[in-house]
């Protein structure tokens, strides 16, 4: 089975621009979660989607948004980029509902640099 | 505010040593606790714990949860250089939130 894939792997943007990151979960997985990882803050939960619905959202501003398609692929969008948005963005998929204690499988991440 | 604390934050041991990593938490509506190993990029799953007192074991790694005292430990016996990584503890709540701890950076030297 192919693992979680994320595209692009690396991205450089300038302040004020917007960016869209993509995540394809493991085949058959219906839940996709997004995380931001920075040296200072560690790994932080952004949001989770299940069956095209946002299940929960972490403490991030409204500039961070996402969506999930009927094939479970998910996209994350960050608008009006700030320098502090530079981070590794990780996506994780799991077979079932978020609250049902399913194991999550992480993708390789997208390294975003904002200049 | 929900939080997950890990200790120590950093650890250096020699090959063959046994290490114990700690994770304590304060969250509302605890659902499960997860341990991950992160080497270079993406975390890889180690254990998921939902019940107190039941040890989960995988090779040289084992973990146990104490829901009364709100903590978990991850043990690694006979450490090898390949165990060098950041070990992350995360707690999932019933409201589908996942809170990660800061991680413990383990370095195993030959």
mmCIF file with all atom_site columns, C-alpha atoms in Angstrom:
data_model
loop_
_atom_site.group_PDB
_atom_site.id
_atom_site.type_symbol
_atom_site.label_atom_id
_atom_site.label_alt_id
_atom_site.label_comp_id
_atom_site.label_asym_id
_atom_site.label_entity_id
_atom_site.label_seq_id
_atom_site.pdbx_PDB_ins_code
_atom_site.Cartn_x
_atom_site.Cartn_y
_atom_site.Cartn_z
_atom_site.occupancy
_atom_site.B_iso_or_equiv
_atom_site.pdbx_formal_charge
_atom_site.auth_seq_id
_atom_site.auth_comp_id
_atom_site.auth_asym_id
_atom_site.auth_atom_id
_atom_site.pdbx_PDB_model_num
ATOM 1   C CA . UNK A 1 1   ? 0.000   0.000  0.000  1.00 0.00 ? 1   UNK A CA 1
ATOM 2   C CA . UNK A 1 2   ? 1.372   3.420  -0.860 1.00 0.00 ? 2   UNK A CA 1
ATOM 3   C CA . UNK A 1 3   ? 1.935   5.726  2.080  1.00 0.00 ? 3   UNK A CA 1
ATOM 4   C CA . UNK A 1 4   ? 0.729   9.254  2.674  1.00 0.00 ? 4   UNK A CA 1
ATOM 5   C CA . UNK A 1 5   ? 2.022   11.601 0.001  1.00 0.00 ? 5   UNK A CA 1
ATOM 6   C CA . UNK A 1 6   ? 2.414   15.336 0.231  1.00 0.00 ? 6   UNK A CA 1
ATOM 7   C CA . UNK A 1 7   ? 3.134   17.838 -2.496 1.00 0.00 ? 7   UNK A CA 1
ATOM 8   C CA . UNK A 1 8   ? 5.135   19.881 -2.955 1.00 0.00 ? 8   UNK A CA 1
ATOM 9   C CA . UNK A 1 9   ? 7.970   18.741 -0.709 1.00 0.00 ? 9   UNK A CA 1
ATOM 10  C CA . UNK A 1 10  ? 9.625   22.147 -0.617 1.00 0.00 ? 10  UNK A CA 1
ATOM 11  C CA . UNK A 1 11  ? 8.255   25.604 -1.212 1.00 0.00 ? 11  UNK A CA 1
ATOM 12  C CA . UNK A 1 12  ? 9.612   29.118 -0.971 1.00 0.00 ? 12  UNK A CA 1
ATOM 13  C CA . UNK A 1 13  ? 7.160   32.013 -0.861 1.00 0.00 ? 13  UNK A CA 1
ATOM 14  C CA . UNK A 1 14  ? 7.324   35.695 -0.004 1.00 0.00 ? 14  UNK A CA 1
ATOM 15  C CA . UNK A 1 15  ? 5.359   37.505 2.677  1.00 0.00 ? 15  UNK A CA 1
ATOM 16  C CA . UNK A 1 16  ? 1.824   38.336 1.683  1.00 0.00 ? 16  UNK A CA 1
ATOM 17  C CA . UNK A 1 17  ? 1.495   35.521 -0.819 1.00 0.00 ? 17  UNK A CA 1
ATOM 18  C CA . UNK A 1 18  ? -0.744  32.536 -0.358 1.00 0.00 ? 18  UNK A CA 1
ATOM 19  C CA . UNK A 1 19  ? 0.070   28.852 -0.627 1.00 0.00 ? 19  UNK A CA 1
ATOM 20  C CA . UNK A 1 20  ? -1.812  25.593 -1.118 1.00 0.00 ? 20  UNK A CA 1
ATOM 21  C CA . UNK A 1 21  ? -0.414  22.294 0.109  1.00 0.00 ? 21  UNK A CA 1
ATOM 22  C CA . UNK A 1 22  ? -1.770  18.924 -0.891 1.00 0.00 ? 22  UNK A CA 1
ATOM 23  C CA . UNK A 1 23  ? -2.048  15.609 0.930  1.00 0.00 ? 23  UNK A CA 1
ATOM 24  C CA . UNK A 1 24  ? -3.129  12.235 -0.428 1.00 0.00 ? 24  UNK A CA 1
ATOM 25  C CA . UNK A 1 25  ? -3.947  9.772  2.346  1.00 0.00 ? 25  UNK A CA 1
ATOM 26  C CA . UNK A 1 26  ? -3.366  6.061  2.330  1.00 0.00 ? 26  UNK A CA 1
ATOM 27  C CA . UNK A 1 27  ? -5.938  4.343  0.155  1.00 0.00 ? 27  UNK A CA 1
ATOM 28  C CA . UNK A 1 28  ? -9.063  3.630  2.180  1.00 0.00 ? 28  UNK A CA 1
ATOM 29  C CA . UNK A 1 29  ? -8.263  6.158  4.895  1.00 0.00 ? 29  UNK A CA 1
ATOM 30  C CA . UNK A 1 30  ? -10.979 8.730  5.402  1.00 0.00 ? 30  UNK A CA 1
ATOM 31  C CA . UNK A 1 31  ? -9.451  10.996 8.017  1.00 0.00 ? 31  UNK A CA 1
ATOM 32  C CA . UNK A 1 32  ? -6.734  13.543 7.263  1.00 0.00 ? 32  UNK A CA 1
ATOM 33  C CA . UNK A 1 33  ? -5.082  15.749 9.878  1.00 0.00 ? 33  UNK A CA 1
ATOM 34  C CA . UNK A 1 34  ? -2.699  18.638 9.358  1.00 0.00 ? 34  UNK A CA 1
ATOM 35  C CA . UNK A 1 35  ? 0.103   19.718 11.688 1.00 0.00 ? 35  UNK A CA 1
ATOM 36  C CA . UNK A 1 36  ? 2.656   22.504 11.778 1.00 0.00 ? 36  UNK A CA 1
ATOM 37  C CA . UNK A 1 37  ? 6.098   21.762 13.143 1.00 0.00 ? 37  UNK A CA 1
ATOM 38  C CA . UNK A 1 38  ? 8.580   24.496 14.065 1.00 0.00 ? 38  UNK A CA 1
ATOM 39  C CA . UNK A 1 39  ? 11.706  24.366 16.230 1.00 0.00 ? 39  UNK A CA 1
ATOM 40  C CA . UNK A 1 40  ? 10.202  26.777 18.724 1.00 0.00 ? 40  UNK A CA 1
ATOM 41  C CA . UNK A 1 41  ? 6.647   25.447 19.056 1.00 0.00 ? 41  UNK A CA 1
ATOM 42  C CA . UNK A 1 42  ? 7.097   21.792 18.254 1.00 0.00 ? 42  UNK A CA 1
ATOM 43  C CA . UNK A 1 43  ? 4.292   19.900 16.577 1.00 0.00 ? 43  UNK A CA 1
ATOM 44  C CA . UNK A 1 44  ? 0.948   21.687 16.646 1.00 0.00 ? 44  UNK A CA 1
ATOM 45  C CA . UNK A 1 45  ? -2.428  20.479 15.459 1.00 0.00 ? 45  UNK A CA 1
ATOM 46  C CA . UNK A 1 46  ? -4.030  22.545 12.714 1.00 0.00 ? 46  UNK A CA 1
ATOM 47  C CA . UNK A 1 47  ? -7.218  20.715 11.785 1.00 0.00 ? 47  UNK A CA 1
ATOM 48  C CA . UNK A 1 48  ? -8.688  17.367 10.881 1.00 0.00 ? 48  UNK A CA 1
ATOM 49  C CA . UNK A 1 49  ? -11.047 16.357 8.115  1.00 0.00 ? 49  UNK A CA 1
ATOM 50  C CA . UNK A 1 50  ? -13.257 13.312 7.890  1.00 0.00 ? 50  UNK A CA 1
ATOM 51  C CA . UNK A 1 51  ? -15.652 12.656 5.044  1.00 0.00 ? 51  UNK A CA 1
ATOM 52  C CA . UNK A 1 52  ? -15.153 16.159 3.671  1.00 0.00 ? 52  UNK A CA 1
ATOM 53  C CA . UNK A 1 53  ? -16.063 17.783 6.994  1.00 0.00 ? 53  UNK A CA 1
ATOM 54  C CA . UNK A 1 54  ? -13.739 19.651 9.309  1.00 0.00 ? 54  UNK A CA 1
ATOM 55  C CA . UNK A 1 55  ? -13.838 17.776 12.606 1.00 0.00 ? 55  UNK A CA 1
ATOM 56  C CA . UNK A 1 56  ? -11.817 20.104 14.755 1.00 0.00 ? 56  UNK A CA 1
ATOM 57  C CA . UNK A 1 57  ? -9.478  23.036 14.506 1.00 0.00 ? 57  UNK A CA 1
ATOM 58  C CA . UNK A 1 58  ? -6.432  23.974 16.522 1.00 0.00 ? 58  UNK A CA 1
ATOM 59  C CA . UNK A 1 59  ? -5.517  27.450 17.707 1.00 0.00 ? 59  UNK A CA 1
ATOM 60  C CA . UNK A 1 60  ? -4.475  28.975 14.416 1.00 0.00 ? 60  UNK A CA 1
ATOM 61  C CA . UNK A 1 61  ? -5.730  32.184 12.776 1.00 0.00 ? 61  UNK A CA 1
ATOM 62  C CA . UNK A 1 62  ? -8.304  32.159 10.023 1.00 0.00 ? 62  UNK A CA 1
ATOM 63  C CA . UNK A 1 63  ? -5.535  32.537 7.422  1.00 0.00 ? 63  UNK A CA 1
ATOM 64  C CA . UNK A 1 64  ? -5.121  28.783 7.765  1.00 0.00 ? 64  UNK A CA 1
ATOM 65  C CA . UNK A 1 65  ? -7.880  26.837 6.066  1.00 0.00 ? 65  UNK A CA 1
ATOM 66  C CA . UNK A 1 66  ? -8.378  23.479 4.488  1.00 0.00 ? 66  UNK A CA 1
ATOM 67  C CA . UNK A 1 67  ? -10.723 21.201 2.697  1.00 0.00 ? 67  UNK A CA 1
ATOM 68  C CA . UNK A 1 68  ? -11.160 17.559 1.859  1.00 0.00 ? 68  UNK A CA 1
ATOM 69  C CA . UNK A 1 69  ? -12.425 16.095 -1.368 1.00 0.00 ? 69  UNK A CA 1
ATOM 70  C CA . UNK A 1 70  ? -14.664 13.111 -1.944 1.00 0.00 ? 70  UNK A CA 1
ATOM 71  C CA . UNK A 1 71  ? -11.625 10.916 -2.634 1.00 0.00 ? 71  UNK A CA 1
ATOM 72  C CA . UNK A 1 72  ? -10.262 11.896 0.835  1.00 0.00 ? 72  UNK A CA 1
ATOM 73  C CA . UNK A 1 73  ? -7.430  13.972 -0.610 1.00 0.00 ? 73  UNK A CA 1
ATOM 74  C CA . UNK A 1 74  ? -6.984  17.150 1.348  1.00 0.00 ? 74  UNK A CA 1
ATOM 75  C CA . UNK A 1 75  ? -5.596  20.603 0.717  1.00 0.00 ? 75  UNK A CA 1
ATOM 76  C CA . UNK A 1 76  ? -4.423  23.189 3.170  1.00 0.00 ? 76  UNK A CA 1
ATOM 77  C CA . UNK A 1 77  ? -4.306  26.857 2.303  1.00 0.00 ? 77  UNK A CA 1
ATOM 78  C CA . UNK A 1 78  ? -2.437  29.652 4.042  1.00 0.00 ? 78  UNK A CA 1
ATOM 79  C CA . UNK A 1 79  ? -3.223  33.182 2.929  1.00 0.00 ? 79  UNK A CA 1
ATOM 80  C CA . UNK A 1 80  ? -1.271  36.389 3.525  1.00 0.00 ? 80  UNK A CA 1
ATOM 81  C CA . UNK A 1 81  ? 1.865   34.505 4.490  1.00 0.00 ? 81  UNK A CA 1
ATOM 82  C CA . UNK A 1 82  ? 3.984   35.740 7.384  1.00 0.00 ? 82  UNK A CA 1
ATOM 83  C CA . UNK A 1 83  ? 7.603   34.950 8.192  1.00 0.00 ? 83  UNK A CA 1
ATOM 84  C CA . UNK A 1 84  ? 6.419   32.935 11.189 1.00 0.00 ? 84  UNK A CA 1
ATOM 85  C CA . UNK A 1 85  ? 4.561   30.550 8.906  1.00 0.00 ? 85  UNK A CA 1
ATOM 86  C CA . UNK A 1 86  ? 7.873   29.033 7.856  1.00 0.00 ? 86  UNK A CA 1
ATOM 87  C CA . UNK A 1 87  ? 7.615   25.461 9.080  1.00 0.00 ? 87  UNK A CA 1
ATOM 88  C CA . UNK A 1 88  ? 7.333   21.815 8.184  1.00 0.00 ? 88  UNK A CA 1
ATOM 89  C CA . UNK A 1 89  ? 3.685   21.031 7.459  1.00 0.00 ? 89  UNK A CA 1
ATOM 90  C CA . UNK A 1 90  ? 2.798   17.431 8.108  1.00 0.00 ? 90  UNK A CA 1
ATOM 91  C CA . UNK A 1 91  ? -0.277  15.583 7.043  1.00 0.00 ? 91  UNK A CA 1
ATOM 92  C CA . UNK A 1 92  ? -1.438  12.352 8.665  1.00 0.00 ? 92  UNK A CA 1
ATOM 93  C CA . UNK A 1 93  ? -4.141  9.926  7.656  1.00 0.00 ? 93  UNK A CA 1
ATOM 94  C CA . UNK A 1 94  ? -6.046  7.346  9.633  1.00 0.00 ? 94  UNK A CA 1
ATOM 95  C CA . UNK A 1 95  ? -8.628  4.759  8.695  1.00 0.00 ? 95  UNK A CA 1
ATOM 96  C CA . UNK A 1 96  ? -11.519 5.987  10.765 1.00 0.00 ? 96  UNK A CA 1
ATOM 97  C CA . UNK A 1 97  ? -12.998 8.699  12.843 1.00 0.00 ? 97  UNK A CA 1
ATOM 98  C CA . UNK A 1 98  ? -10.577 10.906 14.699 1.00 0.00 ? 98  UNK A CA 1
ATOM 99  C CA . UNK A 1 99  ? -11.986 10.213 18.140 1.00 0.00 ? 99  UNK A CA 1
ATOM 100 C CA . UNK A 1 100 ? -11.944 6.456  17.762 1.00 0.00 ? 100 UNK A CA 1
ATOM 101 C CA . UNK A 1 101 ? -8.272  6.091  18.588 1.00 0.00 ? 101 UNK A CA 1
ATOM 102 C CA . UNK A 1 102 ? -7.096  5.065  15.160 1.00 0.00 ? 102 UNK A CA 1
ATOM 103 C CA . UNK A 1 103 ? -3.392  5.002  14.440 1.00 0.00 ? 103 UNK A CA 1
ATOM 104 C CA . UNK A 1 104 ? -2.180  7.885  12.306 1.00 0.00 ? 104 UNK A CA 1
ATOM 105 C CA . UNK A 1 105 ? 0.312   7.597  9.472  1.00 0.00 ? 105 UNK A CA 1
ATOM 106 C CA . UNK A 1 106 ? 2.343   10.666 8.632  1.00 0.00 ? 106 UNK A CA 1
ATOM 107 C CA . UNK A 1 107 ? 3.439   11.907 5.253  1.00 0.00 ? 107 UNK A CA 1
ATOM 108 C CA . UNK A 1 108 ? 6.963   13.238 4.584  1.00 0.00 ? 108 UNK A CA 1
ATOM 109 C CA . UNK A 1 109 ? 5.883   16.838 5.037  1.00 0.00 ? 109 UNK A CA 1
ATOM 110 C CA . UNK A 1 110 ? 6.103   20.039 3.025  1.00 0.00 ? 110 UNK A CA 1
ATOM 111 C CA . UNK A 1 111 ? 8.880   22.393 4.049  1.00 0.00 ? 111 UNK A CA 1
ATOM 112 C CA . UNK A 1 112 ? 7.582   25.949 3.597  1.00 0.00 ? 112 UNK A CA 1
ATOM 113 C CA . UNK A 1 113 ? 9.980   28.874 3.767  1.00 0.00 ? 113 UNK A CA 1
ATOM 114 C CA . UNK A 1 114 ? 8.566   32.387 3.795  1.00 0.00 ? 114 UNK A CA 1
ATOM 115 C CA . UNK A 1 115 ? 11.006  35.171 2.926  1.00 0.00 ? 115 UNK A CA 1
ATOM 116 C CA . UNK B 2 1   ? -5.633  24.769 28.871 1.00 0.00 ? 1   UNK B CA 1
ATOM 117 C CA . UNK B 2 2   ? -4.769  21.308 27.574 1.00 0.00 ? 2   UNK B CA 1
ATOM 118 C CA . UNK B 2 3   ? -1.085  20.487 27.806 1.00 0.00 ? 3   UNK B CA 1
ATOM 119 C CA . UNK B 2 4   ? 1.365   17.632 27.415 1.00 0.00 ? 4   UNK B CA 1
ATOM 120 C CA . UNK B 2 5   ? 4.742   17.724 29.125 1.00 0.00 ? 5   UNK B CA 1
ATOM 121 C CA . UNK B 2 6   ? 7.680   15.464 28.385 1.00 0.00 ? 6   UNK B CA 1
ATOM 122 C CA . UNK B 2 7   ? 10.853  14.875 30.342 1.00 0.00 ? 7   UNK B CA 1
ATOM 123 C CA . UNK B 2 8   ? 13.692  14.918 29.980 1.00 0.00 ? 8   UNK B CA 1
ATOM 124 C CA . UNK B 2 9   ? 13.820  17.193 26.945 1.00 0.00 ? 9   UNK B CA 1
ATOM 125 C CA . UNK B 2 10  ? 17.199  15.817 26.004 1.00 0.00 ? 10  UNK B CA 1
ATOM 126 C CA . UNK B 2 11  ? 19.120  12.685 26.890 1.00 0.00 ? 11  UNK B CA 1
ATOM 127 C CA . UNK B 2 12  ? 22.476  11.190 25.929 1.00 0.00 ? 12  UNK B CA 1
ATOM 128 C CA . UNK B 2 13  ? 23.157  7.541  26.723 1.00 0.00 ? 13  UNK B CA 1
ATOM 129 C CA . UNK B 2 14  ? 25.599  4.821  25.706 1.00 0.00 ? 14  UNK B CA 1
ATOM 130 C CA . UNK B 2 15  ? 24.660  1.842  23.612 1.00 0.00 ? 15  UNK B CA 1
ATOM 131 C CA . UNK B 2 16  ? 23.256  -0.910 25.780 1.00 0.00 ? 16  UNK B CA 1
ATOM 132 C CA . UNK B 2 17  ? 21.772  1.425  28.365 1.00 0.00 ? 17  UNK B CA 1
ATOM 133 C CA . UNK B 2 18  ? 18.096  1.362  29.288 1.00 0.00 ? 18  UNK B CA 1
ATOM 134 C CA . UNK B 2 19  ? 16.164  4.620  29.100 1.00 0.00 ? 19  UNK B CA 1
ATOM 135 C CA . UNK B 2 20  ? 12.808  5.758  30.421 1.00 0.00 ? 20  UNK B CA 1
ATOM 136 C CA . UNK B 2 21  ? 11.036  8.686  28.804 1.00 0.00 ? 21  UNK B CA 1
ATOM 137 C CA . UNK B 2 22  ? 8.208   10.416 30.615 1.00 0.00 ? 22  UNK B CA 1
ATOM 138 C CA . UNK B 2 23  ? 5.021   12.034 29.418 1.00 0.00 ? 23  UNK B CA 1
ATOM 139 C CA . UNK B 2 24  ? 2.470   13.716 31.655 1.00 0.00 ? 24  UNK B CA 1
ATOM 140 C CA . UNK B 2 25  ? -0.709  15.418 30.566 1.00 0.00 ? 25  UNK B CA 1
ATOM 141 C CA . UNK B 2 26  ? -3.550  17.643 31.631 1.00 0.00 ? 26  UNK B CA 1
ATOM 142 C CA . UNK B 2 27  ? -6.399  17.501 29.157 1.00 0.00 ? 27  UNK B CA 1
ATOM 143 C CA . UNK B 2 28  ? -10.151 17.497 29.268 1.00 0.00 ? 28  UNK B CA 1
ATOM 144 C CA . UNK B 2 29  ? -11.851 14.389 27.928 1.00 0.00 ? 29  UNK B CA 1
ATOM 145 C CA . UNK B 2 30  ? -8.823  12.165 27.441 1.00 0.00 ? 30  UNK B CA 1
ATOM 146 C CA . UNK B 2 31  ? -9.250  9.580  24.708 1.00 0.00 ? 31  UNK B CA 1
ATOM 147 C CA . UNK B 2 32  ? -5.855  8.050  24.026 1.00 0.00 ? 32  UNK B CA 1
ATOM 148 C CA . UNK B 2 33  ? -2.122  8.650  24.347 1.00 0.00 ? 33  UNK B CA 1
ATOM 149 C CA . UNK B 2 34  ? 0.248   8.050  21.471 1.00 0.00 ? 34  UNK B CA 1
ATOM 150 C CA . UNK B 2 35  ? 4.004   7.719  21.202 1.00 0.00 ? 35  UNK B CA 1
ATOM 151 C CA . UNK B 2 36  ? 5.901   8.546  18.006 1.00 0.00 ? 36  UNK B CA 1
ATOM 152 C CA . UNK B 2 37  ? 9.519   8.372  16.929 1.00 0.00 ? 37  UNK B CA 1
ATOM 153 C CA . UNK B 2 38  ? 10.772  11.160 14.684 1.00 0.00 ? 38  UNK B CA 1
ATOM 154 C CA . UNK B 2 39  ? 14.159  10.738 13.054 1.00 0.00 ? 39  UNK B CA 1
ATOM 155 C CA . UNK B 2 40  ? 14.492  13.031 10.094 1.00 0.00 ? 40  UNK B CA 1
ATOM 156 C CA . UNK B 2 41  ? 11.135  13.946 8.734  1.00 0.00 ? 41  UNK B CA 1
ATOM 157 C CA . UNK B 2 42  ? 7.764   12.460 9.518  1.00 0.00 ? 42  UNK B CA 1
ATOM 158 C CA . UNK B 2 43  ? 6.958   10.889 12.893 1.00 0.00 ? 43  UNK B CA 1
ATOM 159 C CA . UNK B 2 44  ? 6.409   7.156  12.859 1.00 0.00 ? 44  UNK B CA 1
ATOM 160 C CA . UNK B 2 45  ? 3.872   5.579  15.137 1.00 0.00 ? 45  UNK B CA 1
ATOM 161 C CA . UNK B 2 46  ? 5.057   3.476  18.084 1.00 0.00 ? 46  UNK B CA 1
ATOM 162 C CA . UNK B 2 47  ? 2.187   2.877  20.497 1.00 0.00 ? 47  UNK B CA 1
ATOM 163 C CA . UNK B 2 48  ? -1.356  3.890  21.262 1.00 0.00 ? 48  UNK B CA 1
ATOM 164 C CA . UNK B 2 49  ? -2.536  3.551  24.855 1.00 0.00 ? 49  UNK B CA 1
ATOM 165 C CA . UNK B 2 50  ? -6.084  3.865  26.035 1.00 0.00 ? 50  UNK B CA 1
ATOM 166 C CA . UNK B 2 51  ? -6.281  1.779  29.214 1.00 0.00 ? 51  UNK B CA 1
ATOM 167 C CA . UNK B 2 52  ? -4.344  2.094  32.439 1.00 0.00 ? 52  UNK B CA 1
ATOM 168 C CA . UNK B 2 53  ? -1.878  -0.565 33.492 1.00 0.00 ? 53  UNK B CA 1
ATOM 169 C CA . UNK B 2 54  ? -1.716  -2.506 30.250 1.00 0.00 ? 54  UNK B CA 1
ATOM 170 C CA . UNK B 2 55  ? 1.818   -2.607 28.892 1.00 0.00 ? 55  UNK B CA 1
ATOM 171 C CA . UNK B 2 56  ? 2.296   -2.394 25.173 1.00 0.00 ? 56  UNK B CA 1
ATOM 172 C CA . UNK B 2 57  ? 5.468   -3.986 23.877 1.00 0.00 ? 57  UNK B CA 1
ATOM 173 C CA . UNK B 2 58  ? 7.312   -4.000 20.589 1.00 0.00 ? 58  UNK B CA 1
ATOM 174 C CA . UNK B 2 59  ? 10.769  -5.506 20.611 1.00 0.00 ? 59  UNK B CA 1
ATOM 175 C CA . UNK B 2 60  ? 12.974  -3.482 22.940 1.00 0.00 ? 60  UNK B CA 1
ATOM 176 C CA . UNK B 2 61  ? 10.346  -0.783 23.366 1.00 0.00 ? 61  UNK B CA 1
ATOM 177 C CA . UNK B 2 62  ? 7.493   -0.838 25.840 1.00 0.00 ? 62  UNK B CA 1
ATOM 178 C CA . UNK B 2 63  ? 5.022   1.675  27.174 1.00 0.00 ? 63  UNK B CA 1
ATOM 179 C CA . UNK B 2 64  ? 2.415   1.934  29.878 1.00 0.00 ? 64  UNK B CA 1
ATOM 180 C CA . UNK B 2 65  ? -0.254  4.438  30.828 1.00 0.00 ? 65  UNK B CA 1
ATOM 181 C CA . UNK B 2 66  ? -1.471  5.554  34.244 1.00 0.00 ? 66  UNK B CA 1
ATOM 182 C CA . UNK B 2 67  ? -4.781  7.384  33.815 1.00 0.00 ? 67  UNK B CA 1
ATOM 183 C CA . UNK B 2 68  ? -5.115  8.089  37.512 1.00 0.00 ? 68  UNK B CA 1
ATOM 184 C CA . UNK B 2 69  ? -1.787  9.900  37.762 1.00 0.00 ? 69  UNK B CA 1
ATOM 185 C CA . UNK B 2 70  ? -2.052  11.197 34.184 1.00 0.00 ? 70  UNK B CA 1
ATOM 186 C CA . UNK B 2 71  ? 1.245   9.998  32.802 1.00 0.00 ? 71  UNK B CA 1
ATOM 187 C CA . UNK B 2 72  ? 2.869   7.479  30.535 1.00 0.00 ? 72  UNK B CA 1
ATOM 188 C CA . UNK B 2 73  ? 6.392   6.106  30.220 1.00 0.00 ? 73  UNK B CA 1
ATOM 189 C CA . UNK B 2 74  ? 8.247   4.778  27.224 1.00 0.00 ? 74  UNK B CA 1
ATOM 190 C CA . UNK B 2 75  ? 11.041  2.323  27.986 1.00 0.00 ? 75  UNK B CA 1
ATOM 191 C CA . UNK B 2 76  ? 13.813  1.377  25.613 1.00 0.00 ? 76  UNK B CA 1
ATOM 192 C CA . UNK B 2 77  ? 16.096  -1.441 26.708 1.00 0.00 ? 77  UNK B CA 1
ATOM 193 C CA . UNK B 2 78  ? 19.530  -2.280 25.298 1.00 0.00 ? 78  UNK B CA 1
ATOM 194 C CA . UNK B 2 79  ? 19.603  0.968  23.313 1.00 0.00 ? 79  UNK B CA 1
ATOM 195 C CA . UNK B 2 80  ? 21.242  1.089  19.891 1.00 0.00 ? 80  UNK B CA 1
ATOM 196 C CA . UNK B 2 81  ? 22.502  4.038  17.854 1.00 0.00 ? 81  UNK B CA 1
ATOM 197 C CA . UNK B 2 82  ? 19.466  3.589  15.617 1.00 0.00 ? 82  UNK B CA 1
ATOM 198 C CA . UNK B 2 83  ? 17.269  4.567  18.552 1.00 0.00 ? 83  UNK B CA 1
ATOM 199 C CA . UNK B 2 84  ? 18.628  8.122  18.329 1.00 0.00 ? 84  UNK B CA 1
ATOM 200 C CA . UNK B 2 85  ? 15.608  10.287 17.519 1.00 0.00 ? 85  UNK B CA 1
ATOM 201 C CA . UNK B 2 86  ? 13.062  12.630 18.982 1.00 0.00 ? 86  UNK B CA 1
ATOM 202 C CA . UNK B 2 87  ? 10.336  10.769 20.840 1.00 0.00 ? 87  UNK B CA 1
ATOM 203 C CA . UNK B 2 88  ? 7.001   12.532 20.789 1.00 0.00 ? 88  UNK B CA 1
ATOM 204 C CA . UNK B 2 89  ? 4.089   11.953 23.097 1.00 0.00 ? 89  UNK B CA 1
ATOM 205 C CA . UNK B 2 90  ? 0.620   13.100 22.041 1.00 0.00 ? 90  UNK B CA 1
ATOM 206 C CA . UNK B 2 91  ? -2.792  12.996 23.650 1.00 0.00 ? 91  UNK B CA 1
ATOM 207 C CA . UNK B 2 92  ? -6.012  12.747 21.706 1.00 0.00 ? 92  UNK B CA 1
ATOM 208 C CA . UNK B 2 93  ? -9.190  14.059 23.289 1.00 0.00 ? 93  UNK B CA 1
ATOM 209 C CA . UNK B 2 94  ? -12.762 13.052 22.749 1.00 0.00 ? 94  UNK B CA 1
ATOM 210 C CA . UNK B 2 95  ? -13.227 16.320 20.905 1.00 0.00 ? 95  UNK B CA 1
ATOM 211 C CA . UNK B 2 96  ? -10.827 15.113 18.218 1.00 0.00 ? 96  UNK B CA 1
ATOM 212 C CA . UNK B 2 97  ? -8.033  17.394 19.291 1.00 0.00 ? 97  UNK B CA 1
ATOM 213 C CA . UNK B 2 98  ? -4.445  16.144 19.334 1.00 0.00 ? 98  UNK B CA 1
ATOM 214 C CA . UNK B 2 99  ? -1.945  17.833 21.621 1.00 0.00 ? 99  UNK B CA 1
ATOM 215 C CA . UNK B 2 100 ? 1.725   17.033 21.245 1.00 0.00 ? 100 UNK B CA 1
ATOM 216 C CA . UNK B 2 101 ? 4.412   17.353 23.861 1.00 0.00 ? 101 UNK B CA 1
ATOM 217 C CA . UNK B 2 102 ? 7.721   19.072 23.060 1.00 0.00 ? 102 UNK B CA 1
ATOM 218 C CA . UNK B 2 103 ? 9.482   15.759 22.543 1.00 0.00 ? 103 UNK B CA 1
ATOM 219 C CA . UNK B 2 104 ? 12.518  14.112 24.110 1.00 0.00 ? 104 UNK B CA 1
ATOM 220 C CA . UNK B 2 105 ? 15.658  14.172 22.024 1.00 0.00 ? 105 UNK B CA 1
ATOM 221 C CA . UNK B 2 106 ? 17.538  10.909 22.584 1.00 0.00 ? 106 UNK B CA 1
ATOM 222 C CA . UNK B 2 107 ? 21.115  10.454 21.452 1.00 0.00 ? 107 UNK B CA 1
ATOM 223 C CA . UNK B 2 108 ? 22.677  7.015  21.748 1.00 0.00 ? 108 UNK B CA 1
ATOM 224 C CA . UNK B 2 109 ? 26.445  7.030  21.439 1.00 0.00 ? 109 UNK B CA 1
ATOM 225 C CA . UNK B 2 110 ? 28.533  3.947  20.654 1.00 0.00 ? 110 UNK B CA 1
#
